[in-house]
Coordinates of N, CA and C in Angstrom, one line a residue:
V17 N 24.3 -53.6 0.5 CA 23.6 -53.7 1.8 C 22.3 -53.0 1.6
Q18 N 21.3 -53.7 2.2 CA 19.9 -53.1 2.2 C 19.3 -53.1 3.6
L19 N 18.8 -52.0 3.9 CA 18.0 -51.8 5.2 C 16.6 -51.4 4.8
Q20 N 15.7 -52.3 5.0 CA 14.3 -52.1 4.6 C 13.5 -51.7 5.8
A21 N 13.1 -50.5 5.9 CA 12.2 -50.0 7.0 C 10.8 -50.1 6.7
S22 N 9.9 -50.4 7.6 CA 8.5 -50.4 7.4 C 7.8 -50.1 8.7
G23 N 6.5 -49.9 8.6 CA 5.6 -49.7 9.8 C 5.2 -48.3 10.1
G24 N 5.7 -47.3 9.4 CA 5.2 -46.0 9.6 C 3.8 -45.8 9.3
G25 N 3.2 -44.6 9.7 CA 1.8 -44.3 9.4 C 1.3 -43.2 10.2
L26 N 0.0 -43.1 10.2 CA -0.7 -42.0 10.9 C -1.3 -42.6 12.1
V27 N -1.1 -41.9 13.2 CA -1.7 -42.4 14.5 C -2.1 -41.2 15.3
Q28 N -3.1 -41.4 16.2 CA -3.4 -40.3 17.1 C -2.5 -40.2 18.3
A29 N -2.4 -39.1 18.9 CA -1.6 -38.9 20.1 C -2.0 -39.9 21.1
G30 N -1.1 -40.5 21.8 CA -1.4 -41.5 22.8 C -1.4 -42.9 22.2
G31 N -1.3 -43.0 20.9 CA -1.4 -44.3 20.3 C 0.0 -45.0 20.1
S32 N 0.0 -46.1 19.4 CA 1.3 -46.9 19.3 C 1.5 -47.2 17.8
L33 N 2.8 -47.4 17.5 CA 3.2 -47.9 16.2 C 4.4 -48.8 16.5
R34 N 4.6 -49.7 15.6 CA 5.8 -50.6 15.6 C 6.5 -50.5 14.3
L35 N 7.8 -50.0 14.3 CA 8.6 -50.0 13.1 C 9.5 -51.2 13.1
A36 N 9.8 -51.6 11.8 CA 10.6 -52.8 11.6 C 11.7 -52.4 10.6
C37 N 12.9 -53.0 10.7 CA 13.9 -52.8 9.8 C 14.7 -54.1 9.6
A38 N 14.7 -54.6 8.3 CA 15.4 -55.8 8.0 C 16.6 -55.5 7.2
A39 N 17.7 -56.0 7.7 CA 19.0 -55.8 7.1 C 19.5 -57.0 6.3
S40 N 20.1 -56.8 5.2 CA 20.6 -57.9 4.4 C 21.7 -57.4 3.5
G41 N 22.5 -58.4 2.9 CA 23.5 -58.1 1.9 C 24.8 -57.6 2.5
F42 N 25.0 -57.8 3.7 CA 26.3 -57.3 4.3 C 27.5 -58.2 3.7
P43 N 28.6 -57.6 3.4 CA 29.7 -58.3 2.9 C 30.2 -59.3 4.0
T44 N 30.9 -60.4 3.6 CA 31.3 -61.4 4.5 C 32.3 -60.9 5.5
S45 N 32.9 -59.7 5.2 CA 33.9 -59.1 6.1 C 33.2 -58.5 7.3
I46 N 31.9 -58.3 7.2 CA 31.1 -57.7 8.3 C 30.3 -58.8 9.0
S47 N 30.7 -59.2 10.1 CA 29.9 -60.3 10.8 C 29.0 -59.8 11.9
R48 N 29.3 -58.6 12.4 CA 28.5 -58.0 13.5 C 28.2 -56.6 13.1
Y49 N 27.0 -56.1 13.5 CA 26.7 -54.7 13.3 C 25.6 -54.4 14.3
G50 N 25.8 -53.2 15.0 CA 24.7 -52.7 15.8 C 23.8 -51.9 14.9
M51 N 22.6 -51.6 15.5 CA 21.6 -50.9 14.7 C 21.0 -49.8 15.5
G52 N 20.5 -48.8 14.8 CA 19.8 -47.7 15.5 C 18.7 -47.1 14.7
W53 N 17.8 -46.4 15.4 CA 16.7 -45.7 14.7 C 17.0 -44.2 14.9
F54 N 16.9 -43.5 13.8 CA 17.1 -42.0 13.8 C 15.7 -41.4 13.3
R55 N 15.6 -40.1 13.6 CA 14.4 -39.4 13.0 C 14.8 -38.0 12.6
Q56 N 14.1 -37.5 11.7 CA 14.4 -36.2 11.1 C 13.1 -35.5 10.7
V57 N 13.0 -34.2 11.1 CA 11.9 -33.4 10.6 C 12.5 -32.3 9.7
P58 N 11.8 -31.8 8.8 CA 12.3 -30.8 7.9 C 13.0 -29.6 8.6
G59 N 14.2 -29.3 8.1 CA 14.9 -28.2 8.6 C 15.8 -28.5 9.8
K60 N 15.7 -29.7 10.3 CA 16.5 -30.1 11.4 C 17.4 -31.3 11.1
E61 N 18.4 -31.4 12.0 CA 19.3 -32.5 11.9 C 18.6 -33.9 12.2
R62 N 19.2 -34.9 11.6 CA 18.8 -36.3 11.9 C 19.3 -36.7 13.3
D63 N 18.4 -37.1 14.2 CA 18.8 -37.4 15.6 C 18.6 -38.9 15.9
L64 N 19.5 -39.4 16.6 CA 19.4 -40.8 17.1 C 18.3 -40.8 18.2
V65 N 17.4 -41.7 18.1 CA 16.4 -41.9 19.2 C 16.6 -43.2 20.0
A66 N 17.1 -44.2 19.3 CA 17.4 -45.5 20.0 C 18.4 -46.3 19.3
A67 N 19.2 -47.1 20.0 CA 20.2 -47.9 19.4 C 20.3 -49.2 20.2
I68 N 20.8 -50.2 19.5 CA 21.0 -51.5 20.1 C 22.2 -52.2 19.6
S69 N 22.8 -53.0 20.5 CA 24.1 -53.7 20.2 C 23.8 -54.9 19.3
W70 N 24.8 -55.4 18.7 CA 24.7 -56.6 17.9 C 24.1 -57.8 18.8
S71 N 24.5 -57.9 20.0 CA 24.1 -59.0 20.9 C 22.6 -58.7 21.3
G72 N 22.1 -57.5 21.2 CA 20.8 -57.2 21.7 C 20.7 -56.9 23.2
T73 N 21.8 -57.0 23.9 CA 21.8 -56.9 25.3 C 22.0 -55.4 25.8
D74 N 22.5 -54.6 24.9 CA 22.7 -53.2 25.3 C 21.9 -52.3 24.4
T75 N 21.3 -51.3 25.1 CA 20.5 -50.3 24.3 C 20.8 -48.9 24.8
Y76 N 20.3 -48.0 24.0 CA 20.4 -46.5 24.3 C 19.1 -45.9 23.8
Y77 N 18.6 -44.9 24.6 CA 17.5 -44.1 24.2 C 17.7 -42.7 24.5
S78 N 17.3 -41.9 23.6 CA 17.4 -40.4 23.8 C 16.4 -40.1 24.9
D79 N 16.6 -39.0 25.6 CA 15.8 -38.5 26.7 C 14.3 -38.3 26.2
S80 N 14.2 -37.9 25.0 CA 12.8 -37.6 24.5 C 11.9 -38.8 24.3
V81 N 12.5 -40.0 24.2 CA 11.7 -41.2 24.0 C 11.8 -42.2 25.1
K82 N 12.7 -42.0 26.0 CA 13.0 -42.9 27.1 C 11.7 -43.2 27.9
G83 N 11.4 -44.5 28.1 CA 10.2 -44.8 28.8 C 9.0 -45.0 27.9
R84 N 9.1 -44.6 26.6 CA 7.9 -44.7 25.7 C 8.3 -45.6 24.5
F85 N 9.5 -45.6 24.1 CA 10.0 -46.4 23.0 C 10.8 -47.6 23.4
T86 N 10.7 -48.7 22.7 CA 11.6 -49.8 23.0 C 12.2 -50.4 21.7
I87 N 13.5 -50.5 21.7 CA 14.2 -51.1 20.6 C 14.5 -52.5 20.9
S88 N 14.4 -53.4 19.9 CA 14.7 -54.8 20.1 C 15.1 -55.4 18.8
K89 N 15.7 -56.6 18.9 CA 16.1 -57.3 17.7 C 15.3 -58.6 17.6
G90 N 15.2 -59.0 16.3 CA 14.6 -60.3 16.1 C 15.5 -61.5 16.4
N91 N 14.9 -62.7 16.3 CA 15.7 -63.8 16.6 C 17.0 -64.0 15.8
L92 N 16.9 -63.6 14.5 CA 18.0 -63.8 13.6 C 19.0 -62.6 13.6
R93 N 18.7 -61.6 14.5 CA 19.6 -60.5 14.7 C 19.7 -59.5 13.5
N94 N 19.1 -59.9 12.4 CA 19.2 -59.0 11.2 C 18.0 -58.1 11.1
T95 N 17.1 -58.2 12.1 CA 15.9 -57.3 12.1 C 15.9 -56.6 13.4
V96 N 15.6 -55.3 13.3 CA 15.4 -54.5 14.5 C 14.0 -53.8 14.5
Y97 N 13.5 -53.7 15.7 CA 12.1 -53.2 15.8 C 12.2 -51.9 16.7
L98 N 11.3 -51.1 16.5 CA 11.1 -49.9 17.4 C 9.6 -49.8 17.8
Q99 N 9.3 -50.3 19.0 CA 8.0 -50.2 19.5 C 7.8 -48.8 20.1
M100 N 6.8 -48.0 19.6 CA 6.6 -46.7 20.0 C 5.2 -46.5 20.6
N101 N 5.2 -46.2 21.9 CA 4.0 -46.1 22.7 C 3.8 -44.7 23.2
L102 N 2.6 -44.3 23.6 CA 2.3 -43.0 24.1 C 2.9 -41.9 23.1
L103 N 2.6 -42.1 21.9 CA 3.1 -41.2 20.9 C 2.6 -39.8 21.0
K104 N 3.5 -38.8 20.7 CA 3.1 -37.4 20.9 C 3.3 -36.8 19.5
P105 N 2.6 -35.6 19.3 CA 2.7 -34.9 18.0 C 4.2 -34.6 17.7
E106 N 5.0 -34.3 18.7 CA 6.4 -34.0 18.4 C 7.2 -35.2 18.0
D107 N 6.6 -36.4 18.0 CA 7.3 -37.6 17.5 C 7.2 -37.7 16.0
T108 N 6.4 -36.8 15.4 CA 6.2 -36.8 14.0 C 7.5 -36.5 13.3
A109 N 7.9 -37.4 12.4 CA 9.2 -37.3 11.7 C 9.3 -38.5 10.7
V110 N 10.3 -38.4 9.9 CA 10.7 -39.5 9.1 C 11.7 -40.3 9.9
Y111 N 11.5 -41.6 10.1 CA 12.3 -42.5 10.9 C 13.2 -43.3 10.0
Y112 N 14.5 -43.3 10.3 CA 15.4 -44.1 9.5 C 16.1 -45.1 10.4
C113 N 16.3 -46.3 9.8 CA 17.1 -47.3 10.5 C 18.5 -47.3 9.9
A114 N 19.5 -47.6 10.7 CA 20.9 -47.6 10.3 C 21.7 -48.7 11.0
A115 N 22.8 -49.0 10.4 CA 23.6 -50.1 10.9 C 25.1 -49.6 11.0
H116 N 25.8 -50.1 12.0 CA 27.2 -49.8 12.1 C 28.0 -51.1 12.3
P117 N 29.0 -51.3 11.5 CA 29.8 -52.5 11.7 C 30.6 -52.4 13.0
T118 N 30.7 -53.5 13.7 CA 31.5 -53.6 14.9 C 32.1 -54.9 15.1
I119 N 33.2 -54.9 15.9 CA 33.8 -56.2 16.3 C 33.3 -56.6 17.7
H120 N 32.7 -55.7 18.4 CA 32.3 -55.9 19.7 C 30.8 -56.1 19.8
P121 N 30.3 -57.3 20.3 CA 28.9 -57.6 20.2 C 28.0 -56.7 21.1
T122 N 28.6 -56.0 22.1 CA 27.8 -55.2 23.0 C 28.0 -53.7 22.8
T123 N 28.7 -53.4 21.8 CA 28.8 -51.9 21.5 C 27.5 -51.3 21.0
V124 N 27.2 -50.1 21.6 CA 26.1 -49.3 21.2 C 26.7 -48.0 20.7
V125 N 26.5 -47.6 19.5 CA 27.1 -46.4 19.0 C 26.0 -45.3 19.1
R126 N 26.4 -44.2 19.7 CA 25.5 -43.0 19.8 C 25.8 -41.9 18.9
G127 N 26.9 -42.0 18.2 CA 27.3 -40.9 17.3 C 27.7 -41.4 15.9
P128 N 28.7 -40.8 15.3 CA 29.1 -41.2 14.0 C 29.5 -42.7 14.0
G129 N 29.4 -43.3 12.8 CA 29.8 -44.7 12.7 C 28.7 -45.5 12.0
Y130 N 27.6 -44.9 11.8 CA 26.5 -45.6 11.1 C 26.8 -45.5 9.6
D131 N 27.2 -46.6 9.0 CA 27.6 -46.5 7.6 C 26.5 -46.9 6.6
Y132 N 25.5 -47.6 7.1 CA 24.4 -48.1 6.2 C 23.1 -47.5 6.7
W133 N 22.3 -47.1 5.7 CA 21.0 -46.5 6.1 C 19.9 -47.0 5.2
G134 N 18.7 -47.1 5.9 CA 17.5 -47.4 5.2 C 16.9 -46.2 4.5
Q135 N 15.7 -46.4 3.9 CA 15.1 -45.4 3.1 C 14.2 -44.4 3.9
G136 N 13.9 -44.8 5.1 CA 13.0 -43.9 5.9 C 11.6 -44.3 5.8
T137 N 10.9 -44.1 6.9 CA 9.4 -44.3 7.0 C 8.8 -43.2 7.8
L138 N 7.7 -42.7 7.3 CA 7.1 -41.5 7.9 C 6.1 -41.9 9.0
V139 N 6.3 -41.2 10.1 CA 5.4 -41.4 11.2 C 4.8 -40.0 11.5
T140 N 3.5 -40.0 11.5 CA 2.7 -38.8 11.7 C 1.8 -39.0 12.9
V141 N 1.9 -38.2 13.9 CA 1.1 -38.3 15.1 C 0.2 -37.0 15.2
S142 N -1.1 -37.3 15.1 CA -2.0 -36.2 15.1 C -2.5 -35.9 16.6
S143 N -2.7 -34.6 16.8 CA -3.1 -34.2 18.2 C -4.6 -34.3 18.4

């Protein structure tokens, strides 16, 4: 299984970035998977910032990004995007995409269950 994240970079506070994550190589036993975006800064735990169901109809956002970030899926459902607007210096982190197998198309996982992880992409927001 491969989760390829891209789109990180350096942006000024108030600016925008769009992250993308393409998933591939799932075994045939896994037909559905929800996806999420996590972020981590040095010395702290990896936190979930946004998640989306396999169907794309259900989403979750952490309080820290609600109203500023939008998670969405591509037409083929194997790609997830994170549109980040009104970025703040405290959004600076390495962002990881992850996937969790599910049998329910509308399930959004907010905790353990993400079995597959991408390599991370660095987002730096300057003040």
